[in-house]
Short mmCIF file of C-alpha atoms and ligand atoms in Angstrom, two decimals:
data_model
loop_
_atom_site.label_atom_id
_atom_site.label_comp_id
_atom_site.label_asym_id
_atom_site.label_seq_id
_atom_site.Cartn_x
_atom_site.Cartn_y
_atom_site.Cartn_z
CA UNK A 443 8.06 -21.06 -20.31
CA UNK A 444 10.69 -21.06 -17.75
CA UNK A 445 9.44 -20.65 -13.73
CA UNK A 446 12.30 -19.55 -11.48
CA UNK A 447 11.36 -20.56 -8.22
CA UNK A 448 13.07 -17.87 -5.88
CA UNK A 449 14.69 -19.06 -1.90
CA UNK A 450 14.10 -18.45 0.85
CA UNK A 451 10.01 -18.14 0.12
CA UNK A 452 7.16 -19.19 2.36
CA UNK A 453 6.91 -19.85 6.03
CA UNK A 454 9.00 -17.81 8.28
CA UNK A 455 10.01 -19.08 11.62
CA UNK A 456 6.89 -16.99 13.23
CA UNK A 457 4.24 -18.50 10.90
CA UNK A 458 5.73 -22.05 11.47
CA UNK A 459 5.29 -21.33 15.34
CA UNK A 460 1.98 -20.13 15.34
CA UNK A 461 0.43 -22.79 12.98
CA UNK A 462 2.22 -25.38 14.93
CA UNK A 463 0.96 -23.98 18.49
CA UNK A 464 -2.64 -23.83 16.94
CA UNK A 465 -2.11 -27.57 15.71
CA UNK A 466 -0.67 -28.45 19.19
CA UNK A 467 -3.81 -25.98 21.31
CA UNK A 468 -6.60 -28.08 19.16
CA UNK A 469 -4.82 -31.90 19.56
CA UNK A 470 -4.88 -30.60 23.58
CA UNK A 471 -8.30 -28.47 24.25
CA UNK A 472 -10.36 -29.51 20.93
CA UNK A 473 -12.97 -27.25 19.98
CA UNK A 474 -14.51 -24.74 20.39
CA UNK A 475 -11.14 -22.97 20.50
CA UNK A 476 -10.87 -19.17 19.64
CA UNK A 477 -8.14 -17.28 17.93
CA UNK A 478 -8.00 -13.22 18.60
CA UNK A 479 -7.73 -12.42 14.75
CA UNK A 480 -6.31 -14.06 12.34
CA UNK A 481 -3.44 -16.57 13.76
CA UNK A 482 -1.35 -15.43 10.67
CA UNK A 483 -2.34 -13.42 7.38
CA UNK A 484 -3.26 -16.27 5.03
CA UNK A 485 -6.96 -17.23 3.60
CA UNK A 486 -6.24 -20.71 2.72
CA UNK A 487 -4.51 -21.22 6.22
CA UNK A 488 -7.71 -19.78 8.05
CA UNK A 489 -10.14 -21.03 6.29
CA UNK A 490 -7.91 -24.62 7.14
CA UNK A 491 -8.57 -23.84 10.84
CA UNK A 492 -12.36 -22.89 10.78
CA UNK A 493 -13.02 -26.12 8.82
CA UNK A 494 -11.42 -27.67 12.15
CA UNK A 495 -13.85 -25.49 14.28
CA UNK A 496 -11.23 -22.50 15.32
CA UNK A 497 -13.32 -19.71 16.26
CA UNK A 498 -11.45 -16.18 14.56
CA UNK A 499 -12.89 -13.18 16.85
CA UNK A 500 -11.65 -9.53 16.32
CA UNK A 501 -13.38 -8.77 20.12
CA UNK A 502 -12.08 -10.70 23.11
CA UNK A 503 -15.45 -9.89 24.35
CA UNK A 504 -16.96 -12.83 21.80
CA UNK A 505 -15.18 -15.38 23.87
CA UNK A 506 -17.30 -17.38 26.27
CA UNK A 507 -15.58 -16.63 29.61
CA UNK A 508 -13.33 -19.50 30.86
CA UNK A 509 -12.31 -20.39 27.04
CA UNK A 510 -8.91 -20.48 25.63
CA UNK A 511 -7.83 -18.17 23.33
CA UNK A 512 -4.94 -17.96 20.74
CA UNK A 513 -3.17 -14.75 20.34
CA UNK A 514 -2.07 -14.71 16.80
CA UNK A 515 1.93 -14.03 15.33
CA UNK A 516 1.20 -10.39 14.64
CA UNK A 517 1.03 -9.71 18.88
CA UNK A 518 -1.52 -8.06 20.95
CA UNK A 519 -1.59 -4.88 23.09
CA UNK A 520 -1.50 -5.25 27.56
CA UNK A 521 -5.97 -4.03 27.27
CA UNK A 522 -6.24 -7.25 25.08
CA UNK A 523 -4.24 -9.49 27.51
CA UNK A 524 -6.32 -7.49 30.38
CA UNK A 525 -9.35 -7.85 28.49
CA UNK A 526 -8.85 -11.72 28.30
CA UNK A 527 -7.49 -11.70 31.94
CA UNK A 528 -11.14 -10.62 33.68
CA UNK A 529 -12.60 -13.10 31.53
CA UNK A 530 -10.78 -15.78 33.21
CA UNK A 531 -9.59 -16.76 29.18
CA UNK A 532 -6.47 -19.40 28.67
CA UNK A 533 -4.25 -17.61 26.62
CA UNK A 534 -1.56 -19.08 24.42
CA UNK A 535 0.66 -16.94 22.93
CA UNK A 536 1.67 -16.96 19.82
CA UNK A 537 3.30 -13.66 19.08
CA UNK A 538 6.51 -14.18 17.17
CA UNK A 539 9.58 -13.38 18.93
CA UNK A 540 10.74 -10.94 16.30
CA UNK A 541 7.16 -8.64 17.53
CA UNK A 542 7.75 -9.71 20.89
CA UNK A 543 11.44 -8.11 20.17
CA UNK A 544 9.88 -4.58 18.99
CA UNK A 545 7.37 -4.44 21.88
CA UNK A 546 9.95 -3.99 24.34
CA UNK A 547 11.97 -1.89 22.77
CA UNK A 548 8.25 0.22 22.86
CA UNK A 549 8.47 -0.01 26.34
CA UNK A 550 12.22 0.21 27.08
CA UNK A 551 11.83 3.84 24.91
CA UNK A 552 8.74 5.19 26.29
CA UNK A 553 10.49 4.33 30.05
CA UNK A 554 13.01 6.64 28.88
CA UNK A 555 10.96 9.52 28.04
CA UNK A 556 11.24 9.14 24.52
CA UNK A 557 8.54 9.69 22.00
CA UNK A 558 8.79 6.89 19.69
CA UNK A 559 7.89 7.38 15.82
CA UNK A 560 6.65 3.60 14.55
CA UNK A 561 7.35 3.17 10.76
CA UNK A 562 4.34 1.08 10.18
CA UNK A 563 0.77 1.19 8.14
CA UNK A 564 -2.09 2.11 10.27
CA UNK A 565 -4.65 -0.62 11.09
CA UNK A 566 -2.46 -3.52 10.77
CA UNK A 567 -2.89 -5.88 13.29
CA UNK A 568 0.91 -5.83 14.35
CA UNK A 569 0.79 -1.80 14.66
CA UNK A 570 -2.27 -2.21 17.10
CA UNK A 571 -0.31 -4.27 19.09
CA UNK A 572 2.65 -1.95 19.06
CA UNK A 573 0.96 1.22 19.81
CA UNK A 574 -0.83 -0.30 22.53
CA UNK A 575 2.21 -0.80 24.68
CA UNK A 576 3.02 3.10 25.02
CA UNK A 577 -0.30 4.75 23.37
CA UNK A 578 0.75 7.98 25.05
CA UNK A 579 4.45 7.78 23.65
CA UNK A 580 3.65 6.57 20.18
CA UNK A 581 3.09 8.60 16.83
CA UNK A 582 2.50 6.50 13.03
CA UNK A 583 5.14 7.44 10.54
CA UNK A 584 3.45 5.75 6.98
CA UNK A 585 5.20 7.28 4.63
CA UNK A 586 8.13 9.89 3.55
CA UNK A 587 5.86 12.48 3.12
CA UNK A 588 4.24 12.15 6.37
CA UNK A 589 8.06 12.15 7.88
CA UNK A 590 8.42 15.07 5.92
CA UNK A 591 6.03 17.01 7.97
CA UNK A 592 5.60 15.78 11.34
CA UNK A 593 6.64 18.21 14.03
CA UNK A 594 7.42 18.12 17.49
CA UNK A 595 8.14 20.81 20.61
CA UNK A 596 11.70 21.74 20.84
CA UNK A 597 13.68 19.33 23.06
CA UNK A 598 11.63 16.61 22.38
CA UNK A 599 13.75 12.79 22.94
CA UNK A 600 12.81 11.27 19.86
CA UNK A 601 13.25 7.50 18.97
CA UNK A 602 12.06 5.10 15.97
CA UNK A 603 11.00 1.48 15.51
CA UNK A 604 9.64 0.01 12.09
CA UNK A 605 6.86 -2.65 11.68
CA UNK A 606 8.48 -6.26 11.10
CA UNK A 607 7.35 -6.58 7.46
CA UNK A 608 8.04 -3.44 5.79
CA UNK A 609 9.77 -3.08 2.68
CA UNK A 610 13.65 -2.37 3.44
CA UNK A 611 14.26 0.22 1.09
CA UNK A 612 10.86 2.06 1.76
CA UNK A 613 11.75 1.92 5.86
CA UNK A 614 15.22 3.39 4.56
CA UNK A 615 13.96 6.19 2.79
CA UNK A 616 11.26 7.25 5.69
CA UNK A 617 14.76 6.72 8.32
CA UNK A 618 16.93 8.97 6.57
CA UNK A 619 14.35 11.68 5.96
CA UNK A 620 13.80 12.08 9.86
CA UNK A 621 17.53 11.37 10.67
CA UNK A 622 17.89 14.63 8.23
CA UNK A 623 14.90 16.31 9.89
CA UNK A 624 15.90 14.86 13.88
CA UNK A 625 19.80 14.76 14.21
CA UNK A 626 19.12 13.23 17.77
CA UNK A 627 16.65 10.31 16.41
CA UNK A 628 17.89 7.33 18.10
CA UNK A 629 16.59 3.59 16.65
CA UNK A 630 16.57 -0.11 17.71
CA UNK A 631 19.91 -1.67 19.02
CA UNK A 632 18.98 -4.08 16.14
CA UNK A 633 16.81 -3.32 13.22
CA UNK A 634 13.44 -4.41 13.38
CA UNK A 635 12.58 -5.48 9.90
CA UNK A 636 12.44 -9.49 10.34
CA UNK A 637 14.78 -11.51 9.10
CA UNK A 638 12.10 -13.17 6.55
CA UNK A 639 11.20 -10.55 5.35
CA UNK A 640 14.63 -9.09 4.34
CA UNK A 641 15.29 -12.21 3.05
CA UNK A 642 11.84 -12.71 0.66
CA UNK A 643 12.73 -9.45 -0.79
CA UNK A 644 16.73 -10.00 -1.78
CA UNK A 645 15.48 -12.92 -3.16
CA UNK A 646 12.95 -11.15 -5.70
CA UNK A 647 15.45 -7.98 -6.16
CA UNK A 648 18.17 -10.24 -7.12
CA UNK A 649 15.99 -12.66 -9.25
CA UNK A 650 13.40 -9.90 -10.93
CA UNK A 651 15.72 -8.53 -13.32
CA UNK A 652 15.24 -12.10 -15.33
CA UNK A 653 11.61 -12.34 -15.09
CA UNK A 654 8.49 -11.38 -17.56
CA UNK A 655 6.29 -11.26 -14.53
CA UNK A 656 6.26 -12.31 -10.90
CA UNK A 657 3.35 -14.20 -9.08
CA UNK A 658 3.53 -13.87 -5.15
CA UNK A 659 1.82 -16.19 -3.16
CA UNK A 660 -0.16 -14.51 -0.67
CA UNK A 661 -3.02 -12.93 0.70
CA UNK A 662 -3.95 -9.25 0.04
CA UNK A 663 -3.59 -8.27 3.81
CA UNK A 664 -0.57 -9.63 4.25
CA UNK A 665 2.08 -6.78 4.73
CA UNK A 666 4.99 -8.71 3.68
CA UNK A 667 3.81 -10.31 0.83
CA UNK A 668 1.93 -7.34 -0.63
CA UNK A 669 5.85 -5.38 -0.03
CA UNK A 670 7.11 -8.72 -2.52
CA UNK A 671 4.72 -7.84 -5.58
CA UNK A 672 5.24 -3.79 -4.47
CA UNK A 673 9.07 -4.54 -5.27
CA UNK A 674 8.75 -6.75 -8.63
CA UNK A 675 6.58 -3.48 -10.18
CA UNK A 676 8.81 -0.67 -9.01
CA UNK A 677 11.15 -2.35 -10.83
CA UNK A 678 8.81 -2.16 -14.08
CA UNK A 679 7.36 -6.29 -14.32
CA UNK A 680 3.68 -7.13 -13.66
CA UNK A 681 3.36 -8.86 -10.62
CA UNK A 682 0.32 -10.88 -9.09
CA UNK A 683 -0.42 -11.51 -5.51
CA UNK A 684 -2.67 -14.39 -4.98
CA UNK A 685 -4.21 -16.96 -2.58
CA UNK A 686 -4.31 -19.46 -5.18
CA UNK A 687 -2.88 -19.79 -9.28
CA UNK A 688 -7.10 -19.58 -10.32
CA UNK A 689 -6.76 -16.09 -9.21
CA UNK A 690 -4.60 -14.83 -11.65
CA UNK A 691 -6.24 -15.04 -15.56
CA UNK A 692 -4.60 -16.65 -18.11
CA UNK A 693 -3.99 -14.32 -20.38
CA UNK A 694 -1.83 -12.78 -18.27
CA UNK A 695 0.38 -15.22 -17.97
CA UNK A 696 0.43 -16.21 -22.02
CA UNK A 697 3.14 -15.46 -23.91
CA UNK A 698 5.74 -14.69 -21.21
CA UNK A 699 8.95 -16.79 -21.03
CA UNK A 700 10.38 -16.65 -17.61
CA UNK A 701 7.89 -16.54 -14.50
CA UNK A 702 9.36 -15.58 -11.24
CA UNK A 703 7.35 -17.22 -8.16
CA UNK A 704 8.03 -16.33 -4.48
CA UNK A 705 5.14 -16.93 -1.11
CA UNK A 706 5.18 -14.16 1.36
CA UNK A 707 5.91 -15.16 5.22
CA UNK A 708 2.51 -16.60 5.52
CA UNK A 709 1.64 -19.02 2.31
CA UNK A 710 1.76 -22.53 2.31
CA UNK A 711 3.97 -24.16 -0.02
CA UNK A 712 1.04 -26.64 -0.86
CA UNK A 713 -0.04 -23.28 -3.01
CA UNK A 714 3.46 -22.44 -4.68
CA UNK A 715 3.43 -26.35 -6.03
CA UNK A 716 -0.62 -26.07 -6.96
CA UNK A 717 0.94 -22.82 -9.15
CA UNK A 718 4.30 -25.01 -10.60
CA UNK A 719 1.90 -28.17 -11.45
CA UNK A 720 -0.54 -25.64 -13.13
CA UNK A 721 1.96 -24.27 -15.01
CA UNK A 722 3.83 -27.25 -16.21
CA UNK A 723 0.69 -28.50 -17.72
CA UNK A 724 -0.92 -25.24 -19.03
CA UNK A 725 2.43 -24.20 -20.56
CA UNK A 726 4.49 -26.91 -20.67
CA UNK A 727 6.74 -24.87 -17.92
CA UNK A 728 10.48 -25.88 -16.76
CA UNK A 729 11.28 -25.01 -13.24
CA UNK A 730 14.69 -24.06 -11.81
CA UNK A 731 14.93 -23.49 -7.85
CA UNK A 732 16.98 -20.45 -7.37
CA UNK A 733 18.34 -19.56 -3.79
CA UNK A 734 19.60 -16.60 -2.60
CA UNK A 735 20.06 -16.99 1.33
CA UNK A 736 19.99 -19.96 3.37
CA UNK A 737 17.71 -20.21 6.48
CA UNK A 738 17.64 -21.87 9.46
CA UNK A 739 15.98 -20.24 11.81
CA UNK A 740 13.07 -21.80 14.50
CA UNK A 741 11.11 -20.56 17.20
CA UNK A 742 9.74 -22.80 20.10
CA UNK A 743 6.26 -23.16 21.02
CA UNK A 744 4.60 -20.56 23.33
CA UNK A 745 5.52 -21.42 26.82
CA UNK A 746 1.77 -22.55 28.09
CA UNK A 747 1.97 -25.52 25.57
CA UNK A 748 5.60 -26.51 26.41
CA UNK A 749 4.74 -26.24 30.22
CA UNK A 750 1.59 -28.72 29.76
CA UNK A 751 3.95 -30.82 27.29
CA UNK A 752 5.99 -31.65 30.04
CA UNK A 753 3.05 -32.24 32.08
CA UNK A 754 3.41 -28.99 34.32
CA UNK A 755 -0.43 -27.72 34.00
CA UNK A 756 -0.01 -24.54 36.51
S1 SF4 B 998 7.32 -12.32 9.03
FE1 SF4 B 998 8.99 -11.98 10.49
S2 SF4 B 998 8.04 -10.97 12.25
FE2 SF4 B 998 6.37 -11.86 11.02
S3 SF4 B 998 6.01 -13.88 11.90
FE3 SF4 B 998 7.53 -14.16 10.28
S4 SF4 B 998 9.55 -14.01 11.29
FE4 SF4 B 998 8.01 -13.16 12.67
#
């Protein structure tokens, strides 16, 4: 067996941020300290942090007033950050840029009277966010059959943005159906699918075409990584997404020769190398590293902990 490792894979720049900030929020306030869901899309990473004593709540209203609270990569809508206002809460946050980024293009479009069609999948923690900075201005576009059908009054200024972590060619398809359907459709001065993502996928496209079968590191409700394993099977190889190697049964993996391996955004490498080691000594596996795009890329810490770093408490 032959395991081609694909690069970039793993931690994004957001991910790196948030973990780090939650590190940094627990070395300063200690426990109990509460994150408003989870502080990125990873099961071995949260359960990390509750072992530690983080507090995960879905309902600022579970935090004690006077706590501090975490806002998590994915964002969070103005009611949350009201919400956490009245009950005098701390808040760090954590939101990565790239979110940040597609918020206020929300806001700069709904200023300007647009109606804004998000590219996104409903209930994700990211969309929430989204939607709540315009919820007047803001209609869900899932899929290309739901931008197949969705209708507006005549004269309506129309505008889209896309969820960070979609899958490129999906988001292209759903753009050029209402680009056919909405000649006037403006988008984002710069598109919104994160540079992590875009770069996990090229990896796999350019890589699959070698493998037997694809494991993604990952957890199931995390959008990026599920889009990883969604590309390896469109393109006709069996693909796994799991939190840990034990997850995927072994007869699955017997008898193939080359096993691609990739981590979405949010999986710690500790989990790729549990899956290599596993490997090597089940099946007497070689591993090549393959990369397909250099990164570089790093976010600084959420303002509140570089203001008390320098010793400027407010
Ligand atoms: S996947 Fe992209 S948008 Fe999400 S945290 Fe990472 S860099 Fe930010």
């Amino acid at each position: 067996m032959k395991i081609i490792l694909a690069n970039p894979r793993g931690f994004c720049a957001g991910v790196n941020m948030a973990i780090e900030s939650l590190e940094r929020a627990l070395e300063i306030y200690g426990t109990p300290l509460y994150v408003y869901h989870e502080i990125v899309h990873n099961r071995p990473v949260v359960e990390r942090f509750k072992k530690l004593g983080v507090v995960f709540v879905d309902h600022i209203d579970e935090i004690p007033p006077g706590s501090t609270v975490l806002y998590s990569a994915h964002g969070v809508a103005p009611v949350i950050r009201a919400a956490s206002a009245a009950r005098r809460l701390q808040a760090i946050d954590a939101t990565c840029p790239l979110v940040t980024k597609v918020h206020k293009e929300a806001v700069r479009f709904a200023r300007e009277g647009y109606t804004i069609l998000l590219i996104g999948h409903e209930g994700h923690d990211e969309v929430i966010g989204t939607m709540g900075e315009a919820p007047e201005n803001i209609v869900l576009v899932q899929d290309e059959q739901e931008a197949e059908n969705i209708t507006f009054p005549e004269g309506t200024r129309l505008a889209y943005l896309t969820q960070t972590t979609l899958s490129v060619e999906d988001a292209e398809r759903i753009i050029s159906i209402l680009r056919r359907r909405f000649p006037h459709l403006v988008g984002p001065a710069k598109e919104d699918i994160c540079y992590a993502t875009q770069n996990r996928q090229e990896a796999v496209r350019e890589i699959v075409p070698e493998a037997d079968v694809v494991i993604v590191l990952g957890s199931q409700n995390s959008s990026n990584s599920m889009r990883l394993a969604e590309l390896a099977r469109m393109r006709g190889k069996p693909a796994y997404l799991v939190d840990r190697v034990s997850e995927i049964p072994e007869s699955a993996l017997q008898g193939h020769e080359t096993v691609l391996i990739t981590a979405g955004a949010s999986a710690p490498e500790e989990m790729v190398q549990q899956c290599v080691d596993y490997l090597v000594a089940r099946f007497g596996a070689t591993v090549e590293s393959r990369v397909v795009r250099e990164e570089n890329v790093h976010f600084p810490l959420p303002k509140e902990l570089r203001l008390i770093e320098r010793g400027v408490t407010g």
